[in-house]
Each structure stands twice: as structure tokens, then as C-alpha cells.
PDB file of C-alpha atoms in Angstrom:
ATOM      1  CA  MET A  13       0.000   0.000   0.000  1.00 83.00           C
ATOM      2  CA  ASP A  14       1.067   3.509  -0.715  1.00 89.00           C
ATOM      3  CA  LEU A  15       0.660   6.091   2.066  1.00 91.00           C
ATOM      4  CA  ASP A  16       0.338   8.977  -0.393  1.00 91.00           C
ATOM      5  CA  SER A  17      -2.388   7.221  -2.388  1.00 94.00           C
ATOM      6  CA  VAL A  18      -4.317   6.320   0.762  1.00 93.00           C
ATOM      7  CA  THR A  19      -4.030   9.912   1.970  1.00 92.00           C
ATOM      8  CA  ILE A  20      -5.363  11.280  -1.336  1.00 91.00           C
ATOM      9  CA  LEU A  21      -8.255   8.816  -1.283  1.00 93.00           C
ATOM     10  CA  PHE A  22      -9.009   9.667   2.353  1.00 93.00           C
ATOM     11  CA  GLN A  23      -9.191  13.345   1.426  1.00 91.00           C
ATOM     12  CA  LEU A  24     -11.496  12.458  -1.454  1.00 91.00           C
ATOM     13  CA  PHE A  25     -13.816  10.419   0.773  1.00 91.00           C
ATOM     14  CA  VAL A  26     -13.909  12.902   3.648  1.00 88.00           C
ATOM     15  CA  GLY A  27     -14.002  16.068   1.587  1.00 83.00           C
ATOM     16  CA  ASP A  28     -12.469  19.427   2.304  1.00 72.00           C
ATOM     17  CA  GLU A  29     -13.693  19.509   5.896  1.00 67.00           C
ATOM     18  CA  ALA A  30     -10.702  17.607   7.305  1.00 69.00           C
ATOM     19  CA  GLU A  31      -7.086  18.665   7.543  1.00 77.00           C
ATOM     20  CA  VAL A  32      -5.248  15.521   6.459  1.00 77.00           C
ATOM     21  CA  GLU A  33      -2.205  16.326   8.589  1.00 80.00           C
ATOM     22  CA  ASP A  34      -4.377  16.211  11.715  1.00 83.00           C
ATOM     23  CA  TYR A  35      -5.533  12.697  10.868  1.00 85.00           C
ATOM     24  CA  SER A  36      -2.303  11.126   9.617  1.00 89.00           C
ATOM     25  CA  SER A  37      -2.239   8.724  12.576  1.00 92.00           C
ATOM     26  CA  ILE A  38      -5.707   7.444  11.619  1.00 93.00           C
ATOM     27  CA  ILE A  39      -4.492   6.820   8.067  1.00 93.00           C
ATOM     28  CA  SER A  40      -1.404   4.967   9.308  1.00 94.00           C
ATOM     29  CA  MET A  41      -3.540   2.902  11.673  1.00 95.00           C
ATOM     30  CA  ALA A  42      -5.917   1.978   8.825  1.00 94.00           C
ATOM     31  CA  ILE A  43      -2.993   0.845   6.666  1.00 93.00           C
ATOM     32  CA  LEU A  44      -1.726  -1.314   9.526  1.00 94.00           C
ATOM     33  CA  GLU A  45      -5.214  -2.760   9.996  1.00 92.00           C
ATOM     34  CA  VAL A  46      -5.376  -3.747   6.321  1.00 92.00           C
ATOM     35  CA  GLU A  47      -1.878  -5.261   6.472  1.00 91.00           C
ATOM     36  CA  GLN A  48      -3.011  -7.463   9.356  1.00 90.00           C
ATOM     37  CA  MET A  49      -6.017  -8.651   7.324  1.00 88.00           C
ATOM     38  CA  LEU A  50      -3.908  -9.761   4.354  1.00 87.00           C
ATOM     39  CA  ARG A  51      -3.310 -13.349   3.388  1.00 85.00           C
ATOM     40  CA  ASP A  52       0.309 -14.444   3.310  1.00 85.00           C
ATOM     41  CA  SER A  53       0.207 -14.778  -0.481  1.00 82.00           C
ATOM     42  CA  ALA A  54      -1.447 -11.385  -1.081  1.00 81.00           C
ATOM     43  CA  GLU A  55       0.337  -8.704  -3.059  1.00 85.00           C
ATOM     44  CA  GLU A  56       0.553  -5.570  -0.877  1.00 85.00           C
ATOM     45  CA  SER A  57       0.911  -3.300  -3.890  1.00 85.00           C
ATOM     46  CA  ASP A  58      -2.615  -4.080  -5.156  1.00 86.00           C
ATOM     47  CA  THR A  59      -4.437  -0.777  -5.704  1.00 90.00           C
ATOM     48  CA  ARG A  60      -7.658  -2.082  -4.190  1.00 91.00           C
ATOM     49  CA  LEU A  61      -5.952  -2.175  -0.795  1.00 93.00           C
ATOM     50  CA  ASN A  62      -5.362   1.585  -0.963  1.00 94.00           C
ATOM     51  CA  PHE A  63      -9.102   2.094  -1.349  1.00 95.00           C
ATOM     52  CA  LEU A  64      -9.858  -0.263   1.532  1.00 95.00           C
ATOM     53  CA  ALA A  65      -7.373   1.477   3.829  1.00 95.00           C
ATOM     54  CA  ALA A  66      -8.801   4.883   2.904  1.00 95.00           C
ATOM     55  CA  ALA A  67     -12.332   3.643   3.551  1.00 95.00           C
ATOM     56  CA  ILE A  68     -11.308   2.308   6.976  1.00 95.00           C
ATOM     57  CA  ALA A  69      -9.586   5.607   7.782  1.00 95.00           C
ATOM     58  CA  THR A  70     -12.752   7.423   6.719  1.00 93.00           C
ATOM     59  CA  LEU A  71     -14.826   5.207   9.019  1.00 93.00           C
ATOM     60  CA  ARG A  72     -12.516   5.964  11.950  1.00 93.00           C
ATOM     61  CA  TYR A  73     -12.681   9.681  11.120  1.00 91.00           C
ATOM     62  CA  VAL A  74     -16.489   9.604  11.046  1.00 90.00           C
ATOM     63  CA  GLU A  75     -16.570   7.680  14.332  1.00 89.00           C
ATOM     64  CA  ILE A  76     -14.411  10.337  15.966  1.00 87.00           C
ATOM     65  CA  THR A  77     -16.210  13.346  14.536  1.00 83.00           C
ATOM     66  CA  ALA A  78     -19.693  11.862  15.067  1.00 79.00           C
ATOM     67  CA  ALA A  79     -19.224  12.281  18.782  1.00 69.00           C
ATOM     68  CA  ARG A  80     -18.734  16.009  18.212  1.00 67.00           C
ATOM     69  CA  ASP A  81     -21.676  16.394  15.827  1.00 58.00           C
ATOM     70  CA  ARG A  82     -24.568  17.988  17.547  1.00 56.00           C
ATOM     71  CA  ALA A  83     -27.797  19.319  16.157  1.00 50.00           C
ATOM     72  CA  ALA A  84     -26.561  22.636  14.871  1.00 55.00           C
ATOM     73  CA  CYS A  85     -29.337  25.170  14.715  1.00 54.00           C
ATOM     74  CA  THR A  86     -29.626  27.933  12.191  1.00 53.00           C
ATOM     75  CA  PHE A  87     -30.581  31.512  12.975  1.00 54.00           C
ATOM     76  CA  ALA A  88     -34.258  30.651  12.420  1.00 56.00           C
ATOM     77  CA  GLY A  89     -33.996  27.742  14.872  1.00 52.00           C
ATOM     78  CA  THR A  90     -34.212  24.884  12.372  1.00 54.00           C
ATOM     79  CA  VAL A  91     -31.734  22.022  12.427  1.00 54.00           C
ATOM     80  CA  ALA A  92     -29.047  22.033   9.744  1.00 53.00           C
ATOM     81  CA  GLN A  93     -29.200  19.127   7.268  1.00 51.00           C
ATOM     82  CA  ASN A  94     -25.528  18.124   7.269  1.00 53.00           C
ATOM     83  CA  THR A  95     -25.215  17.152  10.932  1.00 57.00           C
ATOM     84  CA  ASP A  96     -26.762  13.678  10.818  1.00 71.00           C
ATOM     85  CA  ALA A  97     -23.923  11.670  12.370  1.00 75.00           C
ATOM     86  CA  GLN A  98     -25.840   8.381  12.204  1.00 79.00           C
ATOM     87  CA  GLN A  99     -26.279   8.681   8.438  1.00 83.00           C
ATOM     88  CA  LYS A 100     -22.603   9.560   7.920  1.00 84.00           C
ATOM     89  CA  LEU A 101     -21.613   6.548   9.996  1.00 87.00           C
ATOM     90  CA  MET A 102     -23.893   4.254   7.987  1.00 90.00           C
ATOM     91  CA  PHE A 103     -22.401   5.458   4.682  1.00 91.00           C
ATOM     92  CA  ALA A 104     -18.835   5.060   5.988  1.00 91.00           C
ATOM     93  CA  LYS A 105     -19.566   1.468   7.098  1.00 93.00           C
ATOM     94  CA  GLU A 106     -21.102   0.713   3.720  1.00 93.00           C
ATOM     95  CA  LEU A 107     -18.022   2.110   1.965  1.00 93.00           C
ATOM     96  CA  VAL A 108     -15.768  -0.208   3.989  1.00 93.00           C
ATOM     97  CA  ALA A 109     -18.013  -3.187   3.210  1.00 93.00           C
ATOM     98  CA  ILE A 110     -17.897  -2.441  -0.522  1.00 93.00           C
ATOM     99  CA  TYR A 111     -14.104  -2.197  -0.667  1.00 93.00           C
ATOM    100  CA  ARG A 112     -13.671  -5.204   1.625  1.00 91.00           C
ATOM    101  CA  ALA A 113     -15.805  -7.226  -0.793  1.00 91.00           C
ATOM    102  CA  GLN A 114     -13.619  -6.098  -3.699  1.00 90.00           C
ATOM    103  CA  CYS A 115     -10.518  -7.251  -1.813  1.00 89.00           C
ATOM    104  CA  ARG A 116     -11.923 -10.561  -0.572  1.00 87.00           C
ATOM    105  CA  ASP A 117      -9.410 -12.607  -2.573  1.00 84.00           C
ATOM    106  CA  LEU A 118      -6.560 -10.768  -0.793  1.00 86.00           C
ATOM    107  CA  LEU A 119      -7.931 -10.932   2.756  1.00 84.00           C
ATOM    108  CA  LYS A 120      -7.995 -13.718   5.313  1.00 84.00           C
ATOM    109  CA  ASP A 121     -11.320 -15.450   5.728  1.00 76.00           C
ATOM    110  CA  ASN A 122     -12.476 -14.817   9.290  1.00 67.00           C
ATOM    111  CA  LEU A 123     -15.838 -16.509   8.869  1.00 61.00           C
ATOM    112  CA  PHE A 124     -14.627 -20.051   9.547  1.00 59.00           C
ATOM    113  CA  PHE A 125     -15.737 -21.615  12.814  1.00 60.00           C
ATOM    114  CA  PHE A 126     -15.880 -25.097  14.332  1.00 64.00           C
ATOM    115  CA  HIS A 127     -19.243 -26.651  14.844  1.00 64.00           C
ATOM    116  CA  ALA A 128     -19.819 -29.720  17.010  1.00 65.00           C
ATOM    117  CA  VAL A 129     -21.717 -32.588  15.462  1.00 62.00           C
TER     118      VAL A 129
END
């Protein structure tokens, strides 16, 4: 995975509202998380992994900022539309699920379990 590519994708997913330098530790943590999910035979330079790492970093960013999101009121007293933290969190989780599905051939299968007969 390429840190610069993941950072650019993170900025794309989050938008202009985040200063990337402030969240560089989240990006590094997401890359490490993806590296731990990889199969031994997986190629770390696969571009899909950059997207997955950026999506995970975006999810972590949304989780952190959702705690700060409050119902911001306008001058007229109505609630602003862009403060729905629950909806942002749902979209971020969906983004991770989509990119995880695209990388399923590179990731370890954690769904296996033993079942007694």
C-alpha cells in the first residue's frame, strides 16, 4: 500500500472539511489494519488495498467526529441538514463493506468456525 495514495483517497472520501495532517495517525492505523487482514500470499501493492485502507480511515474519522456532531441550529432555529452523524456513519460502514468485498481474494477469511456434530 502507498501512504500517499491512501491519503489522497481519504481526502477524497472525507471532503475538504478535514485537515489531512491532523488525521495522519488514523491513516497509518488503517494501513496497519489492512496489512493485518492480508493473506500471506497477497500482493501488498494491489491498488484495491489503498481504497480499503482509505475507507477504513474514513470510518474511523467519522466515528471520531460523530461524537462532536450535535444538532446545529440555524438563525431561524431549524436544524441544519448536514449534521446527521448516524447517516454519515452508515455510509462510511457501507463504503468499507464495498471495498472489503472487492478485496476478498486478498484478505484472510475470518468466517470459519468449528461446529460440534
